[in-house]
Short mmCIF file of N, CA and C in Angstrom, two decimals:
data_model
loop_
_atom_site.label_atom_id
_atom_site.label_comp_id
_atom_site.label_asym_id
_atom_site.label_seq_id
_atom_site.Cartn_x
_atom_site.Cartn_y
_atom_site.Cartn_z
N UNK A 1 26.63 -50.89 11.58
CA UNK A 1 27.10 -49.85 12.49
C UNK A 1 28.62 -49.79 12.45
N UNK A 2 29.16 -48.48 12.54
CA UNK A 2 30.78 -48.23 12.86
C UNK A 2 31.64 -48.85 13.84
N UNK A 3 32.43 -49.43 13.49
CA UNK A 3 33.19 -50.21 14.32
C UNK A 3 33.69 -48.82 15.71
N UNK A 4 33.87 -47.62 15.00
CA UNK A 4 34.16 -46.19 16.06
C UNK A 4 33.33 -45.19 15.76
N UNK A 5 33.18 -44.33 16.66
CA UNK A 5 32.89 -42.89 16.69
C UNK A 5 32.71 -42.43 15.39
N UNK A 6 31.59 -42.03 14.31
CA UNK A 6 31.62 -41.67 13.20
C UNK A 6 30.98 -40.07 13.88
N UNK A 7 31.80 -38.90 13.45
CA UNK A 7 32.05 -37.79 13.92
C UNK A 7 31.26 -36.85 12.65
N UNK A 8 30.43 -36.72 12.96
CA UNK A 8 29.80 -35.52 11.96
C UNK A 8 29.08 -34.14 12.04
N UNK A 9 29.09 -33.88 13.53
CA UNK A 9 29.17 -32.76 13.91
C UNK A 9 30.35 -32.28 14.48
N UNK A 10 30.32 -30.58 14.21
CA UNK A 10 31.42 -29.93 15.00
C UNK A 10 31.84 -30.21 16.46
N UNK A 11 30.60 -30.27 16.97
CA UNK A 11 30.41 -30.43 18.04
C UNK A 11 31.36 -31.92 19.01
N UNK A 12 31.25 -32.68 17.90
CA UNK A 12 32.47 -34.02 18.36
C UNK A 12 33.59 -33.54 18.19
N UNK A 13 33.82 -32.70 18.14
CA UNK A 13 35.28 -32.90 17.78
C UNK A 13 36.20 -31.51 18.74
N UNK A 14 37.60 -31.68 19.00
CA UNK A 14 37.61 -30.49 20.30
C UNK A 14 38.10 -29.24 19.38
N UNK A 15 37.77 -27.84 20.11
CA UNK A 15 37.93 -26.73 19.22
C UNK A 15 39.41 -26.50 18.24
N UNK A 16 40.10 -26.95 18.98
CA UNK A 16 41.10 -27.17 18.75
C UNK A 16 41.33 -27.60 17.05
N UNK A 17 40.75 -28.32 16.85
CA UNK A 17 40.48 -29.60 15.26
C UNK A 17 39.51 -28.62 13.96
N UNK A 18 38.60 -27.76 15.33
CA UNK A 18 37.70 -27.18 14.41
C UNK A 18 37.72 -26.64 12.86
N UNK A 19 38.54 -26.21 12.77
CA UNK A 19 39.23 -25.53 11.59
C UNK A 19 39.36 -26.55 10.62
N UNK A 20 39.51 -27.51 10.68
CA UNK A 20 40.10 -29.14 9.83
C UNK A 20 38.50 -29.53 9.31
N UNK A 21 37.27 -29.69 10.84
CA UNK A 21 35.94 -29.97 10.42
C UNK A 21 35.50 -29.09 9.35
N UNK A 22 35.54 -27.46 9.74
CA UNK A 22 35.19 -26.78 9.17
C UNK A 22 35.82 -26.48 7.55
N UNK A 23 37.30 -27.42 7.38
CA UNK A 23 37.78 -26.93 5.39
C UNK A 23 37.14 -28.40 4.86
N UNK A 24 36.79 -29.53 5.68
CA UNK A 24 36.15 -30.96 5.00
C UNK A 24 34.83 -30.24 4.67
N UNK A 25 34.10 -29.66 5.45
CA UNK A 25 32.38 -29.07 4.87
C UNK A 25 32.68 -28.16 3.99
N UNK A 26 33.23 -27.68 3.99
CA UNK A 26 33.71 -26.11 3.23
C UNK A 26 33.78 -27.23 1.87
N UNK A 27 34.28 -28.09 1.38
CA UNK A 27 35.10 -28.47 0.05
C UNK A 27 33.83 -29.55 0.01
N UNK A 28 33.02 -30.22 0.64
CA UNK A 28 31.96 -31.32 0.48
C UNK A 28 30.75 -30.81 0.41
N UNK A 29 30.37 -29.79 1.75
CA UNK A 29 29.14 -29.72 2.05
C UNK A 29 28.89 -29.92 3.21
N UNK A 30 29.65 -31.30 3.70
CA UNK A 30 28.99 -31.81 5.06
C UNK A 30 30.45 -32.72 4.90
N UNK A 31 29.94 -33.20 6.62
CA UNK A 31 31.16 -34.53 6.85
C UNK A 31 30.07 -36.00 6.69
N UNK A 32 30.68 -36.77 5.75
CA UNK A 32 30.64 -38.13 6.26
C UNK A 32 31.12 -39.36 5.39
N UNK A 33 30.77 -40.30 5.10
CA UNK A 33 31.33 -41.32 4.77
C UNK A 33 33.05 -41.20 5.79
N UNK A 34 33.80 -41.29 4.88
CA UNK A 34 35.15 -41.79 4.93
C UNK A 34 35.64 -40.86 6.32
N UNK A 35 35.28 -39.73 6.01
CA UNK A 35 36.09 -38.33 6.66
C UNK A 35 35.41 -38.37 8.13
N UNK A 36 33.89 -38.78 8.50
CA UNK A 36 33.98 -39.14 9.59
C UNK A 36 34.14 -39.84 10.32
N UNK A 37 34.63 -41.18 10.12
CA UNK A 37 36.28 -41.59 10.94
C UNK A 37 37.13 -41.54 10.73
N UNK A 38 37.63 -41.01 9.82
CA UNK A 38 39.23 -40.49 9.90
C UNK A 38 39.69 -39.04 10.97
N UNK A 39 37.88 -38.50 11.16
CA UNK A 39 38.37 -37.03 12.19
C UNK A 39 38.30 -37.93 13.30
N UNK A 40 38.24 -39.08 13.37
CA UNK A 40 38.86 -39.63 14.89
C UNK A 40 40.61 -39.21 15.21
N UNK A 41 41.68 -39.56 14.03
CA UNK A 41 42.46 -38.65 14.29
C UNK A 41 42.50 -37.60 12.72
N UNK A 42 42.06 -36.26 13.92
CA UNK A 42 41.96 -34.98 12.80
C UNK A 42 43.22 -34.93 11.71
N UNK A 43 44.25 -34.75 12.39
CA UNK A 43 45.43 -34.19 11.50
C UNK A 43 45.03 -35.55 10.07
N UNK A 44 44.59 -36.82 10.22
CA UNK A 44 44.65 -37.66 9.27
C UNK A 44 43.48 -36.80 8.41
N UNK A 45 43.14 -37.05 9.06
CA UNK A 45 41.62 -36.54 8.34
C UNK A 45 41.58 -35.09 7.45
N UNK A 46 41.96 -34.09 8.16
CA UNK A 46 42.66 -33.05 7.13
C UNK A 46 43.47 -32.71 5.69
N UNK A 47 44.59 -33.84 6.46
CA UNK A 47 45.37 -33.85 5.60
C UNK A 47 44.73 -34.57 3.42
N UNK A 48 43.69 -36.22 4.49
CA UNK A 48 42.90 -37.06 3.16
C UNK A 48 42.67 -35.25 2.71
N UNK A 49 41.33 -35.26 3.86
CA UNK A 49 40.86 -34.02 2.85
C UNK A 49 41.70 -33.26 1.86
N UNK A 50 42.65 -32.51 2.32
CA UNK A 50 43.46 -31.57 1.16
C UNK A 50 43.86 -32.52 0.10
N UNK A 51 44.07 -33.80 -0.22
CA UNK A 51 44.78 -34.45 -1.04
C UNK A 51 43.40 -34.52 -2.32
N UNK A 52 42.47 -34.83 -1.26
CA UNK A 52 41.45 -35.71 -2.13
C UNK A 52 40.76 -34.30 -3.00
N UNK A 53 40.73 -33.07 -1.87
CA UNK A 53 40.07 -32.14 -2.79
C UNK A 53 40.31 -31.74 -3.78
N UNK A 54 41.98 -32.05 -4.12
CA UNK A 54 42.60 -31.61 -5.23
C UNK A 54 42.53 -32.75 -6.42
N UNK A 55 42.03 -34.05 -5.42
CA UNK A 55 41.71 -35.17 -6.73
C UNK A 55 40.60 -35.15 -7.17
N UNK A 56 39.74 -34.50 -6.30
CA UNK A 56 38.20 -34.64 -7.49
C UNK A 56 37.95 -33.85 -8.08
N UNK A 57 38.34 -32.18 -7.20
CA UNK A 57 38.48 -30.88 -8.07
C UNK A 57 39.27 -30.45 -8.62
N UNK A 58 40.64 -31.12 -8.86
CA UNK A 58 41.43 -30.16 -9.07
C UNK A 58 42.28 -30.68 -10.51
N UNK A 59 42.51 -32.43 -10.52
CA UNK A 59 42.91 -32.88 -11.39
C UNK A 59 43.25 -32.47 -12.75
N UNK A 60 43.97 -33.28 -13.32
CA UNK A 60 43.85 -32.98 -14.61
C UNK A 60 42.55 -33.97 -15.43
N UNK A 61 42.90 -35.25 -14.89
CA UNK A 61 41.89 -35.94 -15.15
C UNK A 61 40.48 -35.61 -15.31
N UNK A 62 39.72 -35.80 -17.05
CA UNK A 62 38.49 -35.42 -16.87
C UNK A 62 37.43 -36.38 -15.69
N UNK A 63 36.18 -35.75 -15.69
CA UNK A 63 35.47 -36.31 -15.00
C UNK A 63 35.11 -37.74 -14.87
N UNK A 64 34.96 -38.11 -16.17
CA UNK A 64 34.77 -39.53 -16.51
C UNK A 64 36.09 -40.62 -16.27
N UNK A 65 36.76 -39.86 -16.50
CA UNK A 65 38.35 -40.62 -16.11
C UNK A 65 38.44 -41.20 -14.62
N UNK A 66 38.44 -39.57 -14.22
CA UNK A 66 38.15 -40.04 -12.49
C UNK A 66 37.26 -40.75 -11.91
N UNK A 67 35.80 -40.67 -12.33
CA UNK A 67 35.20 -41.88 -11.63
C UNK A 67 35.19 -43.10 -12.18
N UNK A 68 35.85 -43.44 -13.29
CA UNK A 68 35.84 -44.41 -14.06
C UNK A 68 37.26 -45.09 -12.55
N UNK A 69 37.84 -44.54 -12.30
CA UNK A 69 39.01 -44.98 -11.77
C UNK A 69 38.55 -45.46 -10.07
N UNK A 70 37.87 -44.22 -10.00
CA UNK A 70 37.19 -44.24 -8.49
C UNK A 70 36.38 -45.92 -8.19
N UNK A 71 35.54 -45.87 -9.37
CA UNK A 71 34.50 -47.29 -8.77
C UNK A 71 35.27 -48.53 -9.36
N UNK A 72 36.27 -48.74 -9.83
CA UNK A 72 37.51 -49.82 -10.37
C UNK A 72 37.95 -49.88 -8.86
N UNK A 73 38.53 -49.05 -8.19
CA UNK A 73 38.98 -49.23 -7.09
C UNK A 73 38.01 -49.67 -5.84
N UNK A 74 36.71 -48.95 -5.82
CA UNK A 74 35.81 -49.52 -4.80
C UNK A 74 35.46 -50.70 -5.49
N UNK A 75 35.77 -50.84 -6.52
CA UNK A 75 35.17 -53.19 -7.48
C UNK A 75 36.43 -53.78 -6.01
N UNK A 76 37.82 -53.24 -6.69
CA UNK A 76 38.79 -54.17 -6.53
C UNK A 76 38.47 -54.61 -4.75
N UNK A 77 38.18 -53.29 -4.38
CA UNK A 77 38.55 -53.07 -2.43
C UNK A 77 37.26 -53.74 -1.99
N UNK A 78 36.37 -53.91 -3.30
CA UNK A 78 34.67 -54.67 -2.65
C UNK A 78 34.36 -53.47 -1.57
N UNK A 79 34.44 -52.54 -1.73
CA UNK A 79 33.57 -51.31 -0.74
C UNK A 79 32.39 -50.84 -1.35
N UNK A 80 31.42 -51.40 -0.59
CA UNK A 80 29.80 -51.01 -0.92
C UNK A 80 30.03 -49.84 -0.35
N UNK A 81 30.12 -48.78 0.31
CA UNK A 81 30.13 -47.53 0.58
C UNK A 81 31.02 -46.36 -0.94
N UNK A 82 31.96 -46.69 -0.81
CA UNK A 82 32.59 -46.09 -2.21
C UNK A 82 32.30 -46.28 -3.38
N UNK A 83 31.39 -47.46 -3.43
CA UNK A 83 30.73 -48.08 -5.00
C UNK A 83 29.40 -47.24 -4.88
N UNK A 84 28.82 -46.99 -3.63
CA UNK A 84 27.48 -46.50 -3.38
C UNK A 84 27.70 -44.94 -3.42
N UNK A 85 28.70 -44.32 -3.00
CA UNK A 85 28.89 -42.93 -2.85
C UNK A 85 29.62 -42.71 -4.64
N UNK A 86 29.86 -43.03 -5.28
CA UNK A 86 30.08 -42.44 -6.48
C UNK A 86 30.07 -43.30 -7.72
N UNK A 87 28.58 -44.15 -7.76
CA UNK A 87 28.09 -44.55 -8.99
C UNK A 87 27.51 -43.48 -9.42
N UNK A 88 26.64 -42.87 -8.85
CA UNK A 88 26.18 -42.00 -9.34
C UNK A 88 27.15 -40.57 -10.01
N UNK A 89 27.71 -40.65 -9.02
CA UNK A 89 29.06 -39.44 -9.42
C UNK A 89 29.50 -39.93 -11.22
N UNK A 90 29.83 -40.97 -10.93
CA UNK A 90 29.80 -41.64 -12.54
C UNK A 90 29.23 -41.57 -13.49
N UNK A 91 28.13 -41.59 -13.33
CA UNK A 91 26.65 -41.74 -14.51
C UNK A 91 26.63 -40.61 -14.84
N UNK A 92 26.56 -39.39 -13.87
CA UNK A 92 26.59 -37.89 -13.90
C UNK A 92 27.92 -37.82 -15.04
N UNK A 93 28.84 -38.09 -14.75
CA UNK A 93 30.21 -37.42 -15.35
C UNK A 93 29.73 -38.46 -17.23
N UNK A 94 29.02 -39.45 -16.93
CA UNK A 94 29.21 -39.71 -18.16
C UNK A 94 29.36 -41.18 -19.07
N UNK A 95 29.87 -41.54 -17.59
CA UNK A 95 30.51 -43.69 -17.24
C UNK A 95 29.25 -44.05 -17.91
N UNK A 96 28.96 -44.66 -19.08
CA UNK A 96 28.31 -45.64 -19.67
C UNK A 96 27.88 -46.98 -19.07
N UNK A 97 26.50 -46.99 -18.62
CA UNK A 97 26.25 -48.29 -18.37
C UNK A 97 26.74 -49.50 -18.74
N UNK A 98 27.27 -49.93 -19.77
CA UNK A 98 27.87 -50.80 -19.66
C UNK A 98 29.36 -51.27 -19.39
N UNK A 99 30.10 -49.99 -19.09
CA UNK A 99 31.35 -50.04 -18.86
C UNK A 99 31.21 -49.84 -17.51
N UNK A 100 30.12 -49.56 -16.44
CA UNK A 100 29.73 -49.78 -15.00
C UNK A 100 29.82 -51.32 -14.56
N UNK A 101 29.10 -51.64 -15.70
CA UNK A 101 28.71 -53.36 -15.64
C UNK A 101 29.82 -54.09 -16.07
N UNK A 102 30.72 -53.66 -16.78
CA UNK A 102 31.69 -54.58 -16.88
C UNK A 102 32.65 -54.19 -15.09
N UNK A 103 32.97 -53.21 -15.01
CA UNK A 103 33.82 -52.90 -13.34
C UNK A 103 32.91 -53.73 -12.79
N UNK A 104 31.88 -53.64 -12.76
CA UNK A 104 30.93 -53.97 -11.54
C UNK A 104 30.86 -55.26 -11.37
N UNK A 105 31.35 -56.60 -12.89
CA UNK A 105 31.37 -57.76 -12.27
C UNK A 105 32.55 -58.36 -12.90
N UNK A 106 33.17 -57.28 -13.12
CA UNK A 106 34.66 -57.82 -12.90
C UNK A 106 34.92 -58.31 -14.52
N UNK A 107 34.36 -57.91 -15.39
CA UNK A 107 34.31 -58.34 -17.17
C UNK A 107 35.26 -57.92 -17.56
N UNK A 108 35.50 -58.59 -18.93
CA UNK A 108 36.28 -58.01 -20.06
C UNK A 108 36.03 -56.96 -20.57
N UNK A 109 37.13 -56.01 -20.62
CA UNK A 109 37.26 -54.51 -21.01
C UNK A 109 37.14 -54.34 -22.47
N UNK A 110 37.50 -55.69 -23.20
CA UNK A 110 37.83 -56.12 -24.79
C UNK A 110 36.70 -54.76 -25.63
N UNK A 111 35.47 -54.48 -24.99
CA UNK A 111 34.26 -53.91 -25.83
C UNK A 111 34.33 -52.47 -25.85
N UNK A 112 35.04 -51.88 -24.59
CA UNK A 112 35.33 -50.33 -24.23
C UNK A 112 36.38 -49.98 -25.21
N UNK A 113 35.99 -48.40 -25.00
CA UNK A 113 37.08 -47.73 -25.35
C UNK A 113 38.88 -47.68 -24.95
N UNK A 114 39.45 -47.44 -25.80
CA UNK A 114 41.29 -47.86 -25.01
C UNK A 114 41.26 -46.76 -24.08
N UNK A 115 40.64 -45.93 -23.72
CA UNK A 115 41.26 -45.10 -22.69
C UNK A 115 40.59 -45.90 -21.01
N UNK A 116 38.86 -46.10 -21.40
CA UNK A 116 38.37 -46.56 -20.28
C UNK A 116 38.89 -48.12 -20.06
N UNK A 117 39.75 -49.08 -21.13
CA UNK A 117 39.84 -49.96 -20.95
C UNK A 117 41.22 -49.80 -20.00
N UNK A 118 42.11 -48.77 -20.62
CA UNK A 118 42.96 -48.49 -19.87
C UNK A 118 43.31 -48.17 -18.41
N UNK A 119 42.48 -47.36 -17.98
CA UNK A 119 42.03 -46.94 -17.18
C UNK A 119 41.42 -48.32 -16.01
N UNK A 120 40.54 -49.44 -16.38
CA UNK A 120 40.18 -50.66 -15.90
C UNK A 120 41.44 -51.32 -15.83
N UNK A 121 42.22 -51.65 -16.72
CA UNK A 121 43.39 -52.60 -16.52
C UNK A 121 44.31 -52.05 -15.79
N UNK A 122 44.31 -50.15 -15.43
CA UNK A 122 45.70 -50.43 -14.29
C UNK A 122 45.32 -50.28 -13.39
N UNK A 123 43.90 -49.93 -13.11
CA UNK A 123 43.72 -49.89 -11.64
C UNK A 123 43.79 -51.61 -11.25
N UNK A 124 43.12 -52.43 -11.70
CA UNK A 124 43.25 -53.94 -11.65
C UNK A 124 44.20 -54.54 -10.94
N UNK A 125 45.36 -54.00 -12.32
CA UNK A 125 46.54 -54.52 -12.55
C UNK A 125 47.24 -54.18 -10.89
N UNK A 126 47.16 -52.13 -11.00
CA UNK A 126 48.21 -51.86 -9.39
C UNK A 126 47.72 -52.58 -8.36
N UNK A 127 45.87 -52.76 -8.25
CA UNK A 127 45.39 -52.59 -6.74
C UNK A 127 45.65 -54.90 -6.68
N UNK A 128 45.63 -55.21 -7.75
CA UNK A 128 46.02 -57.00 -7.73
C UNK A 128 47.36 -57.57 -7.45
N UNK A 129 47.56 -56.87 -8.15
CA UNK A 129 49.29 -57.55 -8.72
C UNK A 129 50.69 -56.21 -7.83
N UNK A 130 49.94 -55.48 -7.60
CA UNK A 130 50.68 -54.03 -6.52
C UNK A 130 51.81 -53.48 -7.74
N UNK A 131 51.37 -53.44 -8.79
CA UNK A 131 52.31 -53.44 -9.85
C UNK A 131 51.59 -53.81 -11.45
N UNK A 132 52.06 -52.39 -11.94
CA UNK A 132 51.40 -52.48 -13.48
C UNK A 132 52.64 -52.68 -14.39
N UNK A 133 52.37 -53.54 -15.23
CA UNK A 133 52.55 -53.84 -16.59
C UNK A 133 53.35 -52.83 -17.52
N UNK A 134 54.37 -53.07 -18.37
CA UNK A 134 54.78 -52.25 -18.71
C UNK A 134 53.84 -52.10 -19.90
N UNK A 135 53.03 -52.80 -20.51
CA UNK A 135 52.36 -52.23 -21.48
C UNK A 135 50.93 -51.63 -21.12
N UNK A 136 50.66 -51.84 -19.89
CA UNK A 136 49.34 -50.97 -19.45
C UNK A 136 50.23 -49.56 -18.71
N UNK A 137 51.20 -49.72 -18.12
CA UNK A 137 51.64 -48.01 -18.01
C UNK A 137 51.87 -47.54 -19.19
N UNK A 138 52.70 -48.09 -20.44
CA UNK A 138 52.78 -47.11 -21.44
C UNK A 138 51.61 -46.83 -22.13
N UNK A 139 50.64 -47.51 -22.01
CA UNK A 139 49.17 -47.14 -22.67
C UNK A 139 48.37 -46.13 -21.94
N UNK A 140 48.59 -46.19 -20.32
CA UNK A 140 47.93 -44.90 -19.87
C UNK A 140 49.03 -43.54 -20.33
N UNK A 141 50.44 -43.60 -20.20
CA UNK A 141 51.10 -42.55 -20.36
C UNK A 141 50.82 -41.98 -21.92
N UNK A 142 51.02 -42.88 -22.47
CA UNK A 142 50.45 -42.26 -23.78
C UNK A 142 48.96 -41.67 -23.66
N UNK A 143 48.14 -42.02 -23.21
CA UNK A 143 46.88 -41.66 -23.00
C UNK A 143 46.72 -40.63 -22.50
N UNK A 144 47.37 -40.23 -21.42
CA UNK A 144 47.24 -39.28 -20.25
C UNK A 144 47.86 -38.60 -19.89
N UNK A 145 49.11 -38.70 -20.58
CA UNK A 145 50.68 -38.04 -19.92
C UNK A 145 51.15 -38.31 -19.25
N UNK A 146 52.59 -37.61 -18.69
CA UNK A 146 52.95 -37.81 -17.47
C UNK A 146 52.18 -37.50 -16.30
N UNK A 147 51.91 -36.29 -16.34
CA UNK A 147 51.22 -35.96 -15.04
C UNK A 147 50.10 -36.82 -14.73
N UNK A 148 48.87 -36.91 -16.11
CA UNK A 148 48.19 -37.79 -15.82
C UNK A 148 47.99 -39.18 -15.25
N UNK A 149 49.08 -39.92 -16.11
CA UNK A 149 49.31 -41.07 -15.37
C UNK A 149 49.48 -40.96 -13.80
N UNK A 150 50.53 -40.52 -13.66
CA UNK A 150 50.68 -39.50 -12.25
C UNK A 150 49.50 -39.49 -10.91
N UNK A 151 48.62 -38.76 -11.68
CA UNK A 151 47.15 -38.27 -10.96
C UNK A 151 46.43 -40.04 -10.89
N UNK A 152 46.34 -40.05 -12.07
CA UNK A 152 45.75 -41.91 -12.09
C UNK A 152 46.05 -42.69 -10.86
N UNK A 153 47.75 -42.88 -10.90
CA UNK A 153 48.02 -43.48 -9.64
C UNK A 153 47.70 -43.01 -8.31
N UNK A 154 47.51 -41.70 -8.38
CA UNK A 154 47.73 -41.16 -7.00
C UNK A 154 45.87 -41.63 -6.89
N UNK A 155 44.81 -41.30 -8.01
CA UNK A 155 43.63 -41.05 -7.61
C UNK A 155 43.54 -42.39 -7.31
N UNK A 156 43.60 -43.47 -7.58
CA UNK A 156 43.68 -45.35 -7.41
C UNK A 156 44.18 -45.30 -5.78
N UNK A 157 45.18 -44.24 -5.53
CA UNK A 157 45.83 -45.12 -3.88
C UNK A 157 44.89 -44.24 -3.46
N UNK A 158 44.33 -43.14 -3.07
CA UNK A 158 43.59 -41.90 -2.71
C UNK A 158 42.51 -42.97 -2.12
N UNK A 159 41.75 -43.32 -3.29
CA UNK A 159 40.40 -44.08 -3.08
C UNK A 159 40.46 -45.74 -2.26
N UNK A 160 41.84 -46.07 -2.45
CA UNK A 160 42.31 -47.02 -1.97
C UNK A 160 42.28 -46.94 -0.53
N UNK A 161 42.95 -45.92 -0.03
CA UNK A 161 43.27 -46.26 1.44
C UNK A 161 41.61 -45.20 2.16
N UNK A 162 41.44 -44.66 1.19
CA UNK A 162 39.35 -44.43 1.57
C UNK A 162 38.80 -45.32 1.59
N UNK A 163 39.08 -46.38 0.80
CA UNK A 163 38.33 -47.93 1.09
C UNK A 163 39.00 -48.93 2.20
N UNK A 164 40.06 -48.66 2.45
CA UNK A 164 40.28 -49.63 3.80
C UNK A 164 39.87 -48.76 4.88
N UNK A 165 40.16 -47.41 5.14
CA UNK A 165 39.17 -46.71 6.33
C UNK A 165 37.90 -47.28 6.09
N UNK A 166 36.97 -47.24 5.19
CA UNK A 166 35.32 -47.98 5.14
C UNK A 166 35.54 -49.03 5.43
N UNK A 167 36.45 -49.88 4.70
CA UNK A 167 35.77 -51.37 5.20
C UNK A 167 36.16 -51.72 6.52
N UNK A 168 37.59 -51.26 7.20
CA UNK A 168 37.97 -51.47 8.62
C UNK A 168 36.99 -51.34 9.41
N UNK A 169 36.65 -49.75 9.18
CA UNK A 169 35.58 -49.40 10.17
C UNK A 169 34.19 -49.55 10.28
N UNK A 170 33.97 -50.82 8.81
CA UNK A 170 32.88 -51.16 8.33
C UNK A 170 31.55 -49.93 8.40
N UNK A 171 32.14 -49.10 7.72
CA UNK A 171 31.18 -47.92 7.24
C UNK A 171 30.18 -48.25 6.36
N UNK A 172 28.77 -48.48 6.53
CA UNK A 172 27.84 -48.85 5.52
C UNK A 172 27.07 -47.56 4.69
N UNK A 173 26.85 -48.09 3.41
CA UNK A 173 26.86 -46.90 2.40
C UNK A 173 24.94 -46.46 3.02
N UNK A 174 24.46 -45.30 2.72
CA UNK A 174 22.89 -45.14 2.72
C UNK A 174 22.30 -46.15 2.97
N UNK A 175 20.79 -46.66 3.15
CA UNK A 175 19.92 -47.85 2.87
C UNK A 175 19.70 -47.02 1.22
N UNK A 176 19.10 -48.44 1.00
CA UNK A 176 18.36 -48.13 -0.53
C UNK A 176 19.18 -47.35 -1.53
N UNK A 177 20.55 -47.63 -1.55
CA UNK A 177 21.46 -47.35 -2.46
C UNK A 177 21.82 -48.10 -3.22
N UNK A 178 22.61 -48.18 -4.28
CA UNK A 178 23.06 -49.42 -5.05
C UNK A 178 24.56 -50.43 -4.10
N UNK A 179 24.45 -51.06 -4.48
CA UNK A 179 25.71 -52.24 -3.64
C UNK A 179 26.66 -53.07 -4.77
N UNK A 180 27.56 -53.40 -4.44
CA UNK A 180 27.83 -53.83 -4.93
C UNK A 180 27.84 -55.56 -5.40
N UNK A 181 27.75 -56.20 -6.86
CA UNK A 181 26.79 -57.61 -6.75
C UNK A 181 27.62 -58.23 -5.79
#
């Protein structure tokens, strides 16, 4: 159970905010995981939203990039809710079972491709060490560009501070979802 108020109807929230509930469903579908406690305070909650919509839809980053980056960050943060809300997002975009299984228990990247290995070593590297490597940034920049790299970092802190809202507020992912080992 939520440590607070997990807000997923309009109806929680005062008219005032409405507009904020109503662009999170508009861009998801519905409110929940992360976004319904963060509309404990709306303006936060808005704001994730606009950032994040532009990181899953809007990126430059292909699909596989992004969730390749997404569930590296729910490994590092140990969030069974963010590992549970977009493994699948993964598999869909493309993430190879065994490059799941290496994030997933923390393996050597040595067997992947240099982009997904890349991709594993800086999220690692920023979300461990709060600081990447000069030879794992020049390997994503070469990889990805500027901007990309760019987006990389931003999509790593994005999912980052979505995983300390879950685990603070100890947000639990579905029953009968995958977890993390």
């Amino acid at each position: 159970m939520s440590r607070i108020t997990r807000i997923v109807e309009r109806s929680q929230i005062a008219e005032e905010h409405s507009k904020i509930f109503d662009s999170i469903t508009s861009s998801r579908g519905h409110v929940s995981g992360p976004f319904s406690v963060l509309l404990n305070s709306p303006e936060i909650a808005g704001r994730a939203a606009h950032l994040g919509a532009y990181i899953r839809f809007g990126s430059i980053l292909k699909n596989d990039e992004r969730e390749l980056a997404i569930i590296t960050t729910a490994r590092e943060f140990d969030c069974d809710y963010e590992w549970s809300a977009h493994l699948s997002l993964a598999r869909e975009a493309g993430v190879q079972k065994e490059t799941i299984e290496i994030v997933a228990n923390r393996g050597s990247v040595e067997s992947l491709s240099s982009d997904e290995a890349t991709i594993i070593n800086y999220g690692r590297e920023l979300l461990r060490g709060h600081n990447v490597c000069d030879a794992t940034f020049q390997a994503a920049k070469t990889s990805f560009g500027a901007q990309g790299v760019t987006e990389l970092t931003a999509t790593i802190g994005y999912y980052g501070m979505l995983a300390c809202a879950l685990n603070a507020f100890q947000v639990e992912p579905e029953p009968n979802t995958p977890k993390l080992p």
